[in-house]
mmCIF file of C-alpha atoms in Angstrom:
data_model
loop_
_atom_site.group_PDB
_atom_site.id
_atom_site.type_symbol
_atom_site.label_atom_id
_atom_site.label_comp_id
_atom_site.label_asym_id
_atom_site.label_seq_id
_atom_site.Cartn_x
_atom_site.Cartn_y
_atom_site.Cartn_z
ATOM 1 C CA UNK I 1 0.000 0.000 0.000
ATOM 2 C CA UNK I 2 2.628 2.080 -0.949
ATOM 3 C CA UNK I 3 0.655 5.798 -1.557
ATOM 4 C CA UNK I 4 -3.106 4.976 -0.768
ATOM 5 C CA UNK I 5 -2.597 2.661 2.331
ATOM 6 C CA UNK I 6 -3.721 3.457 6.488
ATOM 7 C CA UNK I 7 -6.716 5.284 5.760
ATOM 8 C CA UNK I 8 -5.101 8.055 3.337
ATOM 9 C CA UNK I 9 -8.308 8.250 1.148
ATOM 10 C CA UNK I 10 -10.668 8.919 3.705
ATOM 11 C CA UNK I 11 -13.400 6.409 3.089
ATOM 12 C CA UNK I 12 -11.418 2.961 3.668
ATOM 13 C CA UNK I 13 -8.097 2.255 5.440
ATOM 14 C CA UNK I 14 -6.659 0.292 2.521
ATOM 15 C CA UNK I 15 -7.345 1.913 -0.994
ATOM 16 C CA UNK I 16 -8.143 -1.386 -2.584
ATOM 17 C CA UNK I 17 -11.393 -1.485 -0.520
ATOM 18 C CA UNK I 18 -12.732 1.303 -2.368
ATOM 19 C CA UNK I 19 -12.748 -0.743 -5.307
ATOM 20 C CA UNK I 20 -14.086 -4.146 -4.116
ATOM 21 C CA UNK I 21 -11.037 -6.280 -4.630
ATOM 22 C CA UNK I 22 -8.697 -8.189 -2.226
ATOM 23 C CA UNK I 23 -5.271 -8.680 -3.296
ATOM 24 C CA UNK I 24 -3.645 -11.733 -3.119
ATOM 25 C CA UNK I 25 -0.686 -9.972 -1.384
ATOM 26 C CA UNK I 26 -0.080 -6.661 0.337
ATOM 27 C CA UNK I 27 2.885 -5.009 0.838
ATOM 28 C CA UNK I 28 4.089 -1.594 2.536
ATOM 29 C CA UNK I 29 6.960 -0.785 4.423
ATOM 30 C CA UNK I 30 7.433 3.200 5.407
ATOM 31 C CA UNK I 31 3.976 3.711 6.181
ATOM 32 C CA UNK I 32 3.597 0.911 8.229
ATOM 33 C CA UNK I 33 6.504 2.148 10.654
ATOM 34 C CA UNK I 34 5.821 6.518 10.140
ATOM 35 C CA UNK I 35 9.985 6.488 8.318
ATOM 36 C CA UNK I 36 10.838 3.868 11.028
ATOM 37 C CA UNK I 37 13.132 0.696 8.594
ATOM 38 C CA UNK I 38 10.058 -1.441 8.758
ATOM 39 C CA UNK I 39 8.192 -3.275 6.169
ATOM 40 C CA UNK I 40 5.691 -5.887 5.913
ATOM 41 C CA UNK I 41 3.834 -8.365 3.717
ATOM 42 C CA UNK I 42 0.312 -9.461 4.637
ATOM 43 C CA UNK I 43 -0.894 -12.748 2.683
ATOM 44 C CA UNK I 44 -3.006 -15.639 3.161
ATOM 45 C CA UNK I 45 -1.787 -18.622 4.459
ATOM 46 C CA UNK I 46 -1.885 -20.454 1.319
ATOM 47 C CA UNK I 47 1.067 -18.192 0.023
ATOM 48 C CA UNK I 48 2.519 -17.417 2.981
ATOM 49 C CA UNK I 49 2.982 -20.967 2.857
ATOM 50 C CA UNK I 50 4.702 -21.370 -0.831
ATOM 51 C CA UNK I 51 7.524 -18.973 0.740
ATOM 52 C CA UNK I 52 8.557 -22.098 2.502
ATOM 53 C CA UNK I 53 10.225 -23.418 -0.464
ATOM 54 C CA UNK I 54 12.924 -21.196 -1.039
ATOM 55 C CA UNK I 55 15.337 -19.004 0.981
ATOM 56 C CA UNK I 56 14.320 -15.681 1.714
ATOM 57 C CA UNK I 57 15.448 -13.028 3.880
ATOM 58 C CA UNK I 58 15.266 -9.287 4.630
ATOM 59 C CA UNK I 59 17.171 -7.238 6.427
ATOM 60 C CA UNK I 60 14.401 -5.975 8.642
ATOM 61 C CA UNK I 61 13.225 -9.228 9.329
ATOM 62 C CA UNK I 62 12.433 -10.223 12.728
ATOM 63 C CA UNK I 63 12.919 -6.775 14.170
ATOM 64 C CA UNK I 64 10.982 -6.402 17.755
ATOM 65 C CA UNK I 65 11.398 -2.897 17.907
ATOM 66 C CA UNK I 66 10.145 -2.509 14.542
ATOM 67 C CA UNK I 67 6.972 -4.364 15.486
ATOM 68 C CA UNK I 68 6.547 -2.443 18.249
ATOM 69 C CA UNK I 69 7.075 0.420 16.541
ATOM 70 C CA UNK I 70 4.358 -0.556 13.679
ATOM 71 C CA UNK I 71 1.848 -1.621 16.451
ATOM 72 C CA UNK I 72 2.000 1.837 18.075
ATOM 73 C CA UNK I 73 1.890 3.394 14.708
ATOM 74 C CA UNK I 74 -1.297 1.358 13.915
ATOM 75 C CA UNK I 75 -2.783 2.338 17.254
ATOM 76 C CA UNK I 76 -1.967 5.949 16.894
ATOM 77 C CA UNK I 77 -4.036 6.174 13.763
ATOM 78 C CA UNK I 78 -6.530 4.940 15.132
ATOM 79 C CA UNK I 79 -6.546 7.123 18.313
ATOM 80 C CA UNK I 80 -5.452 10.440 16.338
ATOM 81 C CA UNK I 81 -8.615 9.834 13.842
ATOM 82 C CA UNK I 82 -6.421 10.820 10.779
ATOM 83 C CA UNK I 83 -8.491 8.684 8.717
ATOM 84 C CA UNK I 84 -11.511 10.629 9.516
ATOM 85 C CA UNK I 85 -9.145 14.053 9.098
ATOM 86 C CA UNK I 86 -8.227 12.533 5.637
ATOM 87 C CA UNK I 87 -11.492 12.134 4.185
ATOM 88 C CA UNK I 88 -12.568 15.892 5.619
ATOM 89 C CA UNK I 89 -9.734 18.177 4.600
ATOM 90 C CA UNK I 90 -9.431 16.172 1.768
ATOM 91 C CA UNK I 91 -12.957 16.873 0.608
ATOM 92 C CA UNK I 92 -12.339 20.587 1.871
ATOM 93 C CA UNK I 93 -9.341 20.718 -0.500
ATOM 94 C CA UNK I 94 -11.194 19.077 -3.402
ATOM 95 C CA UNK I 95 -14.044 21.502 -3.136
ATOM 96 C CA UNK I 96 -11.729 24.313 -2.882
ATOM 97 C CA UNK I 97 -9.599 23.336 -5.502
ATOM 98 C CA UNK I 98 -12.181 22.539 -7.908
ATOM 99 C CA UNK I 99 -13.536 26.085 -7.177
ATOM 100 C CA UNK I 100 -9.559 27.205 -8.632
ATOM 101 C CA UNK I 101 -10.580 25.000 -11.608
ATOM 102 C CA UNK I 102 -13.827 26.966 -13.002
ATOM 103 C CA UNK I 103 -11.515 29.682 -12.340
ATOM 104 C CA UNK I 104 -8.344 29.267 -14.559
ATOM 105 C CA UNK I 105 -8.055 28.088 -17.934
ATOM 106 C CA UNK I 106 -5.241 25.545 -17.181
ATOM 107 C CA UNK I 107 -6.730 23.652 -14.655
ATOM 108 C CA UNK I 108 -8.664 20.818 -16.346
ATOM 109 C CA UNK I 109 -9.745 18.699 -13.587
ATOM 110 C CA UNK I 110 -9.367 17.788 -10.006
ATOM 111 C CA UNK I 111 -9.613 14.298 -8.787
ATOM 112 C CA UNK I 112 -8.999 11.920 -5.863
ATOM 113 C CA UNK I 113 -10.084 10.547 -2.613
ATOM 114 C CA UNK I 114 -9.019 11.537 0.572
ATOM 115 C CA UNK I 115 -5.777 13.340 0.929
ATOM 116 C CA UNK I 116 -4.734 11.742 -2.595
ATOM 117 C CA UNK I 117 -5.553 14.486 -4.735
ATOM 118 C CA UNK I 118 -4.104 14.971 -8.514
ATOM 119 C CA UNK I 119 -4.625 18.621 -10.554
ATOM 120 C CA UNK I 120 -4.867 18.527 -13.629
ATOM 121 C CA UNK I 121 -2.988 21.126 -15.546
ATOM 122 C CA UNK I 122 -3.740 22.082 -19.071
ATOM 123 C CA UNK I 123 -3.164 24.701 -21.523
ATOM 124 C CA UNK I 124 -6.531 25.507 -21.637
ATOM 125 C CA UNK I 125 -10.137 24.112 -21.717
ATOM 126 C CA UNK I 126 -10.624 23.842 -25.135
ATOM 127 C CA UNK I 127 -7.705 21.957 -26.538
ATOM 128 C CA UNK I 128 -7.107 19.831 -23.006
ATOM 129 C CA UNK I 129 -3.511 19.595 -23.948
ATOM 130 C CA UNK I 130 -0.926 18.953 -20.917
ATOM 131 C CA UNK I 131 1.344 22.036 -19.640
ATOM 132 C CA UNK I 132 4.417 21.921 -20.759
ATOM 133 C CA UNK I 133 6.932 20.827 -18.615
ATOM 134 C CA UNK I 134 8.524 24.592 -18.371
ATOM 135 C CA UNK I 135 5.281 25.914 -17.297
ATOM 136 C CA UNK I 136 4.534 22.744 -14.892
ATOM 137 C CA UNK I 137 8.296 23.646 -13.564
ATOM 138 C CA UNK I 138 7.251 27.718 -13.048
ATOM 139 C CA UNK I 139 4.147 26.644 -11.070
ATOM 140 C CA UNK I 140 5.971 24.103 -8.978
ATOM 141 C CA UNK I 141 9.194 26.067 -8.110
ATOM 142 C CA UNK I 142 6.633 28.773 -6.989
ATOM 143 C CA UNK I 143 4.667 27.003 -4.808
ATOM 144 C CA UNK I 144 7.974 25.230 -3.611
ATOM 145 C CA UNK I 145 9.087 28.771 -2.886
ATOM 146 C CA UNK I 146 6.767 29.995 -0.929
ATOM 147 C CA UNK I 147 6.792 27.118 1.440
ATOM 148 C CA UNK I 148 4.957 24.080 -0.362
ATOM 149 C CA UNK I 149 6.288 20.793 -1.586
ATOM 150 C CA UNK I 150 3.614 19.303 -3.548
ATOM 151 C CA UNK I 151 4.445 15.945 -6.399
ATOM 152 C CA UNK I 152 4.016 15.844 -10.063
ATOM 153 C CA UNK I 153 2.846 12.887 -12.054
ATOM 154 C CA UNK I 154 0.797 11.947 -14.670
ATOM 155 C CA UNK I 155 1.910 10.252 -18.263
ATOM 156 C CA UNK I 156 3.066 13.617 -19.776
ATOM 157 C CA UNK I 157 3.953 15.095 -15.893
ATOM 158 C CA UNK I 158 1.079 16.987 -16.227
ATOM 159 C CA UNK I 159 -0.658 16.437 -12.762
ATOM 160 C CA UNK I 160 0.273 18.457 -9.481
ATOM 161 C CA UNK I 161 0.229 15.618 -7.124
ATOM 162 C CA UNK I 162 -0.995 16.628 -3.639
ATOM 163 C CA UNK I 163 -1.065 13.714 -1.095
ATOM 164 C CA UNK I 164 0.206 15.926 2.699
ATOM 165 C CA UNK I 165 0.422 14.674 5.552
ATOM 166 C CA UNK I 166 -2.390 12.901 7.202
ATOM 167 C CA UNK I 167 -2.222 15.040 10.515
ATOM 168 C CA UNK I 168 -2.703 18.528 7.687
ATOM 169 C CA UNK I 169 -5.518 20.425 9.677
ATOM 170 C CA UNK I 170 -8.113 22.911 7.751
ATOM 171 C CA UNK I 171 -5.647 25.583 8.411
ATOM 172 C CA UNK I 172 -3.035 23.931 6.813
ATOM 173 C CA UNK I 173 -5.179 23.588 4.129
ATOM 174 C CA UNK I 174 -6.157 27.106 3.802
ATOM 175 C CA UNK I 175 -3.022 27.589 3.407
ATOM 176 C CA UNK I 176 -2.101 25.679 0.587
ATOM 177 C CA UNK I 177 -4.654 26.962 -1.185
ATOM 178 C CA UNK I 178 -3.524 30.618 -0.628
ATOM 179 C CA UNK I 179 -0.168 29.507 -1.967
ATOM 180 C CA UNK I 180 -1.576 27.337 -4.843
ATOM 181 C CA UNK I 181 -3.846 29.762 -5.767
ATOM 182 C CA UNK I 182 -0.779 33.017 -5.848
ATOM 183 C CA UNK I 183 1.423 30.622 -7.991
ATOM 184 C CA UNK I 184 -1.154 29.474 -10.795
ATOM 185 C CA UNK I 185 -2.570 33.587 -10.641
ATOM 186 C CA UNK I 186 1.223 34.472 -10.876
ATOM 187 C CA UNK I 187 1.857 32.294 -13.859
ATOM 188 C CA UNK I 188 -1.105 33.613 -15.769
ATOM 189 C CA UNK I 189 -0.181 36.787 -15.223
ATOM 190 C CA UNK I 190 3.418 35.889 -16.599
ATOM 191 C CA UNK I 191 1.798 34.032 -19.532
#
Protein backbone atom coordinates (compact mmCIF):
# COMPACT_ATOMS: atom_id res chain seq x y z
CA UNK A 1 0.00 0.00 0.00
CA UNK A 2 2.63 2.08 -0.95
CA UNK A 3 0.65 5.80 -1.56
CA UNK A 4 -3.11 4.98 -0.77
CA UNK A 5 -2.60 2.66 2.33
CA UNK A 6 -3.72 3.46 6.49
CA UNK A 7 -6.72 5.28 5.76
CA UNK A 8 -5.10 8.06 3.34
CA UNK A 9 -8.31 8.25 1.15
CA UNK A 10 -10.67 8.92 3.71
CA UNK A 11 -13.40 6.41 3.09
CA UNK A 12 -11.42 2.96 3.67
CA UNK A 13 -8.10 2.25 5.44
CA UNK A 14 -6.66 0.29 2.52
CA UNK A 15 -7.35 1.91 -0.99
CA UNK A 16 -8.14 -1.39 -2.58
CA UNK A 17 -11.39 -1.49 -0.52
CA UNK A 18 -12.73 1.30 -2.37
CA UNK A 19 -12.75 -0.74 -5.31
CA UNK A 20 -14.09 -4.15 -4.12
CA UNK A 21 -11.04 -6.28 -4.63
CA UNK A 22 -8.70 -8.19 -2.23
CA UNK A 23 -5.27 -8.68 -3.30
CA UNK A 24 -3.64 -11.73 -3.12
CA UNK A 25 -0.69 -9.97 -1.38
CA UNK A 26 -0.08 -6.66 0.34
CA UNK A 27 2.89 -5.01 0.84
CA UNK A 28 4.09 -1.59 2.54
CA UNK A 29 6.96 -0.78 4.42
CA UNK A 30 7.43 3.20 5.41
CA UNK A 31 3.98 3.71 6.18
CA UNK A 32 3.60 0.91 8.23
CA UNK A 33 6.50 2.15 10.65
CA UNK A 34 5.82 6.52 10.14
CA UNK A 35 9.99 6.49 8.32
CA UNK A 36 10.84 3.87 11.03
CA UNK A 37 13.13 0.70 8.59
CA UNK A 38 10.06 -1.44 8.76
CA UNK A 39 8.19 -3.27 6.17
CA UNK A 40 5.69 -5.89 5.91
CA UNK A 41 3.83 -8.37 3.72
CA UNK A 42 0.31 -9.46 4.64
CA UNK A 43 -0.89 -12.75 2.68
CA UNK A 44 -3.01 -15.64 3.16
CA UNK A 45 -1.79 -18.62 4.46
CA UNK A 46 -1.88 -20.45 1.32
CA UNK A 47 1.07 -18.19 0.02
CA UNK A 48 2.52 -17.42 2.98
CA UNK A 49 2.98 -20.97 2.86
CA UNK A 50 4.70 -21.37 -0.83
CA UNK A 51 7.52 -18.97 0.74
CA UNK A 52 8.56 -22.10 2.50
CA UNK A 53 10.23 -23.42 -0.46
CA UNK A 54 12.92 -21.20 -1.04
CA UNK A 55 15.34 -19.00 0.98
CA UNK A 56 14.32 -15.68 1.71
CA UNK A 57 15.45 -13.03 3.88
CA UNK A 58 15.27 -9.29 4.63
CA UNK A 59 17.17 -7.24 6.43
CA UNK A 60 14.40 -5.97 8.64
CA UNK A 61 13.23 -9.23 9.33
CA UNK A 62 12.43 -10.22 12.73
CA UNK A 63 12.92 -6.78 14.17
CA UNK A 64 10.98 -6.40 17.76
CA UNK A 65 11.40 -2.90 17.91
CA UNK A 66 10.14 -2.51 14.54
CA UNK A 67 6.97 -4.36 15.49
CA UNK A 68 6.55 -2.44 18.25
CA UNK A 69 7.07 0.42 16.54
CA UNK A 70 4.36 -0.56 13.68
CA UNK A 71 1.85 -1.62 16.45
CA UNK A 72 2.00 1.84 18.07
CA UNK A 73 1.89 3.39 14.71
CA UNK A 74 -1.30 1.36 13.91
CA UNK A 75 -2.78 2.34 17.25
CA UNK A 76 -1.97 5.95 16.89
CA UNK A 77 -4.04 6.17 13.76
CA UNK A 78 -6.53 4.94 15.13
CA UNK A 79 -6.55 7.12 18.31
CA UNK A 80 -5.45 10.44 16.34
CA UNK A 81 -8.61 9.83 13.84
CA UNK A 82 -6.42 10.82 10.78
CA UNK A 83 -8.49 8.68 8.72
CA UNK A 84 -11.51 10.63 9.52
CA UNK A 85 -9.15 14.05 9.10
CA UNK A 86 -8.23 12.53 5.64
CA UNK A 87 -11.49 12.13 4.19
CA UNK A 88 -12.57 15.89 5.62
CA UNK A 89 -9.73 18.18 4.60
CA UNK A 90 -9.43 16.17 1.77
CA UNK A 91 -12.96 16.87 0.61
CA UNK A 92 -12.34 20.59 1.87
CA UNK A 93 -9.34 20.72 -0.50
CA UNK A 94 -11.19 19.08 -3.40
CA UNK A 95 -14.04 21.50 -3.14
CA UNK A 96 -11.73 24.31 -2.88
CA UNK A 97 -9.60 23.34 -5.50
CA UNK A 98 -12.18 22.54 -7.91
CA UNK A 99 -13.54 26.08 -7.18
CA UNK A 100 -9.56 27.20 -8.63
CA UNK A 101 -10.58 25.00 -11.61
CA UNK A 102 -13.83 26.97 -13.00
CA UNK A 103 -11.52 29.68 -12.34
CA UNK A 104 -8.34 29.27 -14.56
CA UNK A 105 -8.06 28.09 -17.93
CA UNK A 106 -5.24 25.54 -17.18
CA UNK A 107 -6.73 23.65 -14.66
CA UNK A 108 -8.66 20.82 -16.35
CA UNK A 109 -9.75 18.70 -13.59
CA UNK A 110 -9.37 17.79 -10.01
CA UNK A 111 -9.61 14.30 -8.79
CA UNK A 112 -9.00 11.92 -5.86
CA UNK A 113 -10.08 10.55 -2.61
CA UNK A 114 -9.02 11.54 0.57
CA UNK A 115 -5.78 13.34 0.93
CA UNK A 116 -4.73 11.74 -2.60
CA UNK A 117 -5.55 14.49 -4.73
CA UNK A 118 -4.10 14.97 -8.51
CA UNK A 119 -4.63 18.62 -10.55
CA UNK A 120 -4.87 18.53 -13.63
CA UNK A 121 -2.99 21.13 -15.55
CA UNK A 122 -3.74 22.08 -19.07
CA UNK A 123 -3.16 24.70 -21.52
CA UNK A 124 -6.53 25.51 -21.64
CA UNK A 125 -10.14 24.11 -21.72
CA UNK A 126 -10.62 23.84 -25.14
CA UNK A 127 -7.70 21.96 -26.54
CA UNK A 128 -7.11 19.83 -23.01
CA UNK A 129 -3.51 19.59 -23.95
CA UNK A 130 -0.93 18.95 -20.92
CA UNK A 131 1.34 22.04 -19.64
CA UNK A 132 4.42 21.92 -20.76
CA UNK A 133 6.93 20.83 -18.61
CA UNK A 134 8.52 24.59 -18.37
CA UNK A 135 5.28 25.91 -17.30
CA UNK A 136 4.53 22.74 -14.89
CA UNK A 137 8.30 23.65 -13.56
CA UNK A 138 7.25 27.72 -13.05
CA UNK A 139 4.15 26.64 -11.07
CA UNK A 140 5.97 24.10 -8.98
CA UNK A 141 9.19 26.07 -8.11
CA UNK A 142 6.63 28.77 -6.99
CA UNK A 143 4.67 27.00 -4.81
CA UNK A 144 7.97 25.23 -3.61
CA UNK A 145 9.09 28.77 -2.89
CA UNK A 146 6.77 29.99 -0.93
CA UNK A 147 6.79 27.12 1.44
CA UNK A 148 4.96 24.08 -0.36
CA UNK A 149 6.29 20.79 -1.59
CA UNK A 150 3.61 19.30 -3.55
CA UNK A 151 4.45 15.95 -6.40
CA UNK A 152 4.02 15.84 -10.06
CA UNK A 153 2.85 12.89 -12.05
CA UNK A 154 0.80 11.95 -14.67
CA UNK A 155 1.91 10.25 -18.26
CA UNK A 156 3.07 13.62 -19.78
CA UNK A 157 3.95 15.10 -15.89
CA UNK A 158 1.08 16.99 -16.23
CA UNK A 159 -0.66 16.44 -12.76
CA UNK A 160 0.27 18.46 -9.48
CA UNK A 161 0.23 15.62 -7.12
CA UNK A 162 -1.00 16.63 -3.64
CA UNK A 163 -1.06 13.71 -1.10
CA UNK A 164 0.21 15.93 2.70
CA UNK A 165 0.42 14.67 5.55
CA UNK A 166 -2.39 12.90 7.20
CA UNK A 167 -2.22 15.04 10.51
CA UNK A 168 -2.70 18.53 7.69
CA UNK A 169 -5.52 20.43 9.68
CA UNK A 170 -8.11 22.91 7.75
CA UNK A 171 -5.65 25.58 8.41
CA UNK A 172 -3.04 23.93 6.81
CA UNK A 173 -5.18 23.59 4.13
CA UNK A 174 -6.16 27.11 3.80
CA UNK A 175 -3.02 27.59 3.41
CA UNK A 176 -2.10 25.68 0.59
CA UNK A 177 -4.65 26.96 -1.19
CA UNK A 178 -3.52 30.62 -0.63
CA UNK A 179 -0.17 29.51 -1.97
CA UNK A 180 -1.58 27.34 -4.84
CA UNK A 181 -3.85 29.76 -5.77
CA UNK A 182 -0.78 33.02 -5.85
CA UNK A 183 1.42 30.62 -7.99
CA UNK A 184 -1.15 29.47 -10.79
CA UNK A 185 -2.57 33.59 -10.64
CA UNK A 186 1.22 34.47 -10.88
CA UNK A 187 1.86 32.29 -13.86
CA UNK A 188 -1.11 33.61 -15.77
CA UNK A 189 -0.18 36.79 -15.22
CA UNK A 190 3.42 35.89 -16.60
CA UNK A 191 1.80 34.03 -19.53
Amino acid sequence: MVQTGFGRTGSHFWGFQGHDVIPDMVTMAKGIGNGFPMGAVITSPEIAASFTKGVHFNTFAGNPVASAVASAVLDTIIEDGTQKNSLHVGTYLMTELAKLRDKYEIIGDVRGKGLQIGVEMIKDKTSREPLPPEDMAEIFEDVKDMGVLIGKGGVYGQIFRIKPPMCITKEDADFFMEVFNKSVHNYMERR
